[in-house]
């Protein structure tokens, strides 16, 4: 496989853009080598600047549940663009997207659209602090909630990959407001509540962890969190930026029958364009300006192109049979990866929830950050390059999810499983 054009572009990009990329994991820092520069995508496939084609399991890191360049999304964006790309005034599409989201997730009584998952989490936390009049936050080791100051504490993939548990440039005072508990470990949460009586505004959690690789919530974990929050006057925030409209139409809260106080969304609700949202209980959301004292704003928030793409995407996902299809394709991918490991005697632990999954190079179950972190990342890097050479594109880090889209087929997944077997055989 030649990457001559990508190598040239990467060299030019590194002179102008730190690491040559606009989001760190794209630089292949954890696996080495040159990232292919992508020129186009269609369905489940992407093509790079040297004409190489790949079957894609990254899906833009989650948003592309319909695959690349889905006709409904492309048409919606083209039509919206022709009518003007931004007004900074209310538009009907914002309301339509809000209605689709609130109908899918009954816990969301009111919501606000923003431009990224980072903004959604940052704003949800601000409003939780405004509502409770408290400042401390509990998050989980290995969970990621975007790159806002104070959330870059033990934040999973990016931080794990680069060995920076807490980013430089974050004042100690901000990070000190963030308390870190262990995912799937209720006593670790209880201990923090006990040590910080009446100081904790909220607990924020990825209801299915996705940024340490996929790790499902243990039985009773999410319900236990809600009980601890209620008992202590704190709000429960579900960060469903990955899981929303992914693990069920109504997200993890539908799948696990939960009703969080606040929810963060992003990725899929933008259909591949930049969108985020935060919402939840009306009494909490009414703290947001202009109704309440918590300021939050955005020049491009509710953007016409982004809302058009999001509406088109959610309308496709609302069709019958969609989540059954995603579940079946996810199960085939899981089975293929397990069979590949078994065939060549490589220990892999495959975690999957719906169409999101991770193959950990670990010999025992992965249910916590510590267990995820004990995976063999050297092996993952070799596996990753073996797949890339064979035309299968997965995330360049052990601590990420692979995403199956509706554009994937059983034939494509069988092809990927065969390539995985060959890649594992040469480890
Ligand atoms: C991707 C992600 C974010 C951040 O979203 P951006 O759009 O990248 O800012 C927040 N939370 C979770 C769970 C995510 O996976």
Coordinates of C-alpha atoms in Angstrom, one line a residue, residues 128-405:
X128 CA -26.0 21.9 37.2
X129 CA -23.8 24.1 39.3
X130 CA -26.1 27.0 38.8
X131 CA -29.1 24.9 39.9
X132 CA -27.5 23.3 43.0
X133 CA -25.4 26.3 44.0
X134 CA -22.5 23.8 44.5
X135 CA -19.2 23.5 42.6
X136 CA -17.8 20.0 42.8
X137 CA -18.3 17.4 40.1
X138 CA -17.8 13.6 40.1
X139 CA -16.6 12.0 36.9
X140 CA -15.2 8.5 36.2
X141 CA -11.7 7.3 35.5
X142 CA -11.5 6.6 31.8
X143 CA -14.7 8.6 30.9
X144 CA -14.3 11.5 28.4
X145 CA -16.6 14.5 28.2
X146 CA -14.8 16.7 25.8
X147 CA -11.8 19.0 26.4
X148 CA -13.2 21.7 28.7
X149 CA -10.9 22.8 31.5
X150 CA -11.7 20.7 34.6
X151 CA -12.9 17.7 32.6
X152 CA -9.4 16.7 31.4
X153 CA -8.8 14.6 34.5
X154 CA -8.4 10.9 33.9
X155 CA -10.2 11.3 30.6
X156 CA -9.7 8.1 28.7
X157 CA -8.5 7.5 25.2
X158 CA -6.8 10.8 24.2
X159 CA -5.3 11.3 27.6
X160 CA -4.5 7.6 28.0
X161 CA -2.9 7.4 24.6
X162 CA -0.7 10.3 25.2
X163 CA 0.1 9.6 28.9
X164 CA -1.2 12.9 30.1
X165 CA -3.6 12.2 32.9
X166 CA -4.4 15.9 33.3
X167 CA -3.7 18.4 30.5
X168 CA -1.1 21.1 30.9
X169 CA -2.8 24.5 30.8
X170 CA -5.6 23.6 33.2
X171 CA -5.3 25.6 36.4
X172 CA -5.0 23.3 39.5
X173 CA -8.0 25.1 41.0
X174 CA -10.3 24.0 38.2
X175 CA -9.1 20.4 38.3
X176 CA -9.6 20.4 42.1
X177 CA -13.3 20.8 41.6
X178 CA -13.3 17.5 39.7
X179 CA -13.4 14.3 41.8
X180 CA -12.7 11.0 40.1
X181 CA -14.5 7.8 40.9
X182 CA -14.0 4.3 39.4
X183 CA -16.4 3.3 36.6
X184 CA -18.7 0.4 37.6
X185 CA -17.7 0.9 41.3
X186 CA -20.5 2.4 43.3
X187 CA -18.6 2.4 46.7
X188 CA -16.0 4.7 45.1
X189 CA -18.8 7.2 44.4
X190 CA -20.3 6.8 47.8
X191 CA -17.0 7.5 49.4
X192 CA -16.7 10.8 47.5
X193 CA -20.2 11.9 48.5
X194 CA -19.3 11.1 52.1
X195 CA -16.1 13.1 52.0
X196 CA -17.8 16.1 50.3
X197 CA -21.1 16.6 52.0
X198 CA -23.4 19.2 50.3
X199 CA -20.6 20.1 47.9
X200 CA -21.3 18.0 44.9
X201 CA -23.3 19.5 42.1
X202 CA -23.5 16.6 39.8
X203 CA -22.2 13.2 38.7
X204 CA -21.4 13.0 35.0
X205 CA -21.1 9.5 33.4
X206 CA -20.9 7.9 30.0
X207 CA -23.8 5.4 30.6
X208 CA -21.9 3.0 28.3
X209 CA -18.2 3.9 28.5
X210 CA -16.8 4.5 25.0
X211 CA -13.6 6.4 25.5
X212 CA -11.7 3.6 27.3
X213 CA -12.9 1.2 24.7
X214 CA -16.5 0.0 25.0
X215 CA -17.4 -1.0 28.6
X216 CA -21.0 -1.7 29.5
X217 CA -22.5 -0.6 32.8
X218 CA -22.6 -3.3 35.4
X219 CA -26.1 -4.4 36.6
X220 CA -27.4 -1.8 39.0
X221 CA -24.6 0.7 38.4
X222 CA -26.6 3.4 36.7
X223 CA -29.6 3.0 39.0
X224 CA -27.3 3.1 42.0
X225 CA -25.7 6.3 40.7
X226 CA -29.2 7.9 40.4
X227 CA -30.0 6.9 44.0
X228 CA -26.8 8.3 45.3
X229 CA -27.4 11.6 43.5
X230 CA -31.0 11.8 44.8
X231 CA -29.9 11.0 48.3
X232 CA -27.3 13.7 48.2
X233 CA -29.1 16.5 46.3
X234 CA -26.8 16.2 43.3
X235 CA -27.9 15.9 39.6
X236 CA -27.1 12.9 37.4
X237 CA -25.8 13.8 34.0
X238 CA -25.7 11.2 31.3
X239 CA -23.1 12.0 28.6
X240 CA -24.8 10.3 25.7
X241 CA -22.7 12.0 23.0
X242 CA -21.7 8.5 21.7
X243 CA -24.6 6.5 23.0
X244 CA -27.5 8.8 22.0
X245 CA -29.3 7.3 19.0
X246 CA -26.5 4.7 18.8
X247 CA -27.3 1.9 21.4
X248 CA -31.0 2.5 21.0
X249 CA -33.1 5.3 19.3
X250 CA -33.6 6.7 22.8
X251 CA -29.9 6.1 23.7
X252 CA -28.6 4.3 26.8
X253 CA -31.4 5.8 28.9
X254 CA -33.9 3.8 26.8
X255 CA -31.7 0.7 26.7
X256 CA -31.2 0.7 30.5
X257 CA -34.5 2.3 31.5
X258 CA -33.1 5.3 33.2
X259 CA -34.2 8.9 33.5
X260 CA -31.2 11.2 34.1
X261 CA -31.7 14.8 35.3
X262 CA -29.6 16.1 32.4
X263 CA -28.3 14.6 29.1
X264 CA -25.5 15.6 26.8
X265 CA -25.8 14.8 23.1
X266 CA -23.6 15.3 20.0
X267 CA -22.2 13.1 17.2
X268 CA -25.2 11.3 15.7
X269 CA -27.7 14.2 16.2
X270 CA -25.6 16.3 13.7
X271 CA -25.6 13.6 11.0
X272 CA -21.9 14.3 10.5
X273 CA -22.1 18.1 10.9
X274 CA -21.0 19.9 14.0
X275 CA -23.8 19.8 16.6
X276 CA -24.2 19.1 20.3
X277 CA -27.1 19.5 22.7
X278 CA -27.8 19.5 26.4
X279 CA -31.1 19.1 28.0
X280 CA -33.2 17.5 30.7
X281 CA -35.5 18.6 33.5
X282 CA -37.4 21.8 32.7
X283 CA -36.8 23.3 36.2
X284 CA -33.0 22.8 35.7
X285 CA -32.9 24.0 32.0
X286 CA -34.8 27.1 33.0
X287 CA -31.6 28.2 34.7
X288 CA -30.2 29.0 31.2
X289 CA -30.1 32.5 29.9
X290 CA -32.3 34.3 29.0
X291 CA -34.7 32.7 31.4
X292 CA -32.2 32.2 34.2
X293 CA -28.8 33.4 35.4
X294 CA -26.5 30.7 33.8
X295 CA -25.0 32.3 30.6
X296 CA -24.5 30.1 27.5
X297 CA -24.6 31.2 23.9
X298 CA -23.4 30.5 20.4
X299 CA -23.1 32.4 17.1
X300 CA -23.6 29.3 15.0
X301 CA -25.7 27.3 17.5
X302 CA -28.7 25.7 15.8
X303 CA -27.0 26.2 12.4
X304 CA -29.3 25.6 9.4
X305 CA -27.0 23.0 7.7
X306 CA -26.3 21.2 11.0
X307 CA -29.9 21.0 12.0
X308 CA -31.0 19.9 8.5
X309 CA -28.4 17.1 8.6
X310 CA -29.5 16.1 12.1
X311 CA -33.2 16.0 11.3
X312 CA -32.5 13.9 8.2
X313 CA -30.4 11.5 10.2
X314 CA -32.9 11.0 13.0
X315 CA -35.7 10.6 10.5
X316 CA -33.8 7.7 8.9
X317 CA -33.1 6.2 12.3
X318 CA -36.8 6.4 13.3
X319 CA -37.7 3.9 10.6
X320 CA -38.8 0.4 11.7
X321 CA -36.1 -2.3 12.0
X322 CA -33.1 0.1 12.1
X323 CA -31.9 -0.9 15.6
X324 CA -32.5 -4.6 15.0
X325 CA -30.3 -4.3 11.9
X326 CA -27.6 -2.4 13.8
X327 CA -27.7 -5.0 16.6
X328 CA -27.4 -7.9 14.1
X329 CA -24.5 -6.3 12.3
X330 CA -22.8 -5.5 15.6
X331 CA -23.2 -9.1 16.7
X332 CA -21.7 -10.4 13.4
X333 CA -18.7 -8.2 13.9
X334 CA -18.3 -9.3 17.5
X335 CA -18.5 -13.0 16.4
X336 CA -16.0 -12.4 13.6
X337 CA -13.5 -10.9 15.9
X338 CA -13.8 -13.6 18.5
X339 CA -13.5 -16.3 15.9
X340 CA -10.4 -14.6 14.4
X341 CA -8.7 -14.6 17.9
X342 CA -9.7 -18.2 18.5
X343 CA -8.5 -19.4 15.1
X344 CA -5.0 -18.1 15.6
X345 CA -4.8 -18.4 19.4
X346 CA -4.6 -14.7 20.2
X347 CA -6.4 -13.6 23.4
X348 CA -9.0 -10.9 22.7
X349 CA -11.8 -9.7 24.9
X350 CA -14.6 -8.3 22.7
X351 CA -17.0 -5.9 24.5
X352 CA -20.1 -4.8 22.6
X353 CA -23.2 -2.8 23.1
X354 CA -25.4 -2.7 20.0
X355 CA -23.3 -1.4 17.1
X356 CA -20.4 -0.1 19.2
X357 CA -17.6 -2.5 20.1
X358 CA -14.0 -2.9 21.1
X359 CA -11.6 -5.8 20.8
X360 CA -9.2 -5.5 23.7
X361 CA -5.9 -7.4 23.6
X362 CA -6.5 -8.7 27.1
X363 CA -7.0 -12.3 28.4
X364 CA -9.7 -11.5 30.9
X365 CA -13.0 -9.5 31.1
X366 CA -12.7 -5.7 30.8
X367 CA -15.2 -4.0 33.1
X368 CA -13.1 -1.1 34.6
X369 CA -10.6 1.4 33.4
X370 CA -7.8 -0.5 35.1
X371 CA -8.7 -3.7 33.3
X372 CA -8.9 -1.8 30.0
X373 CA -5.5 -0.1 30.6
X374 CA -3.9 -3.5 31.1
X375 CA -4.5 -4.4 27.4
X376 CA -1.5 -5.0 25.2
X377 CA -1.3 -1.7 23.2
X378 CA 1.8 -2.8 21.3
X379 CA -0.2 -5.7 19.9
X380 CA -3.1 -3.4 19.1
X381 CA -0.8 -1.1 17.1
X382 CA 0.5 -4.1 15.1
X383 CA -3.1 -5.4 14.6
X384 CA -4.2 -1.9 13.5
X385 CA -1.5 -1.6 10.8
X386 CA -2.3 -5.2 9.7
X387 CA -5.9 -4.2 9.2
X388 CA -5.1 -0.9 7.5
X389 CA -2.8 -2.7 5.0
X390 CA -5.6 -5.1 4.2
X391 CA -8.2 -2.3 3.6
X392 CA -9.9 -2.2 6.9
X393 CA -9.9 1.1 8.8
X394 CA -10.4 1.0 12.6
X395 CA -9.5 3.5 15.3
X396 CA -5.7 4.2 15.8
X397 CA -5.9 3.5 19.5
X398 CA -6.8 0.5 21.7
X399 CA -9.1 2.7 23.9
X400 CA -11.7 3.6 21.3
X401 CA -14.9 2.0 19.9
X402 CA -15.4 0.5 16.5
X403 CA -18.7 1.6 15.0
X404 CA -20.8 -0.4 12.6
X405 CA -23.2 1.6 10.4

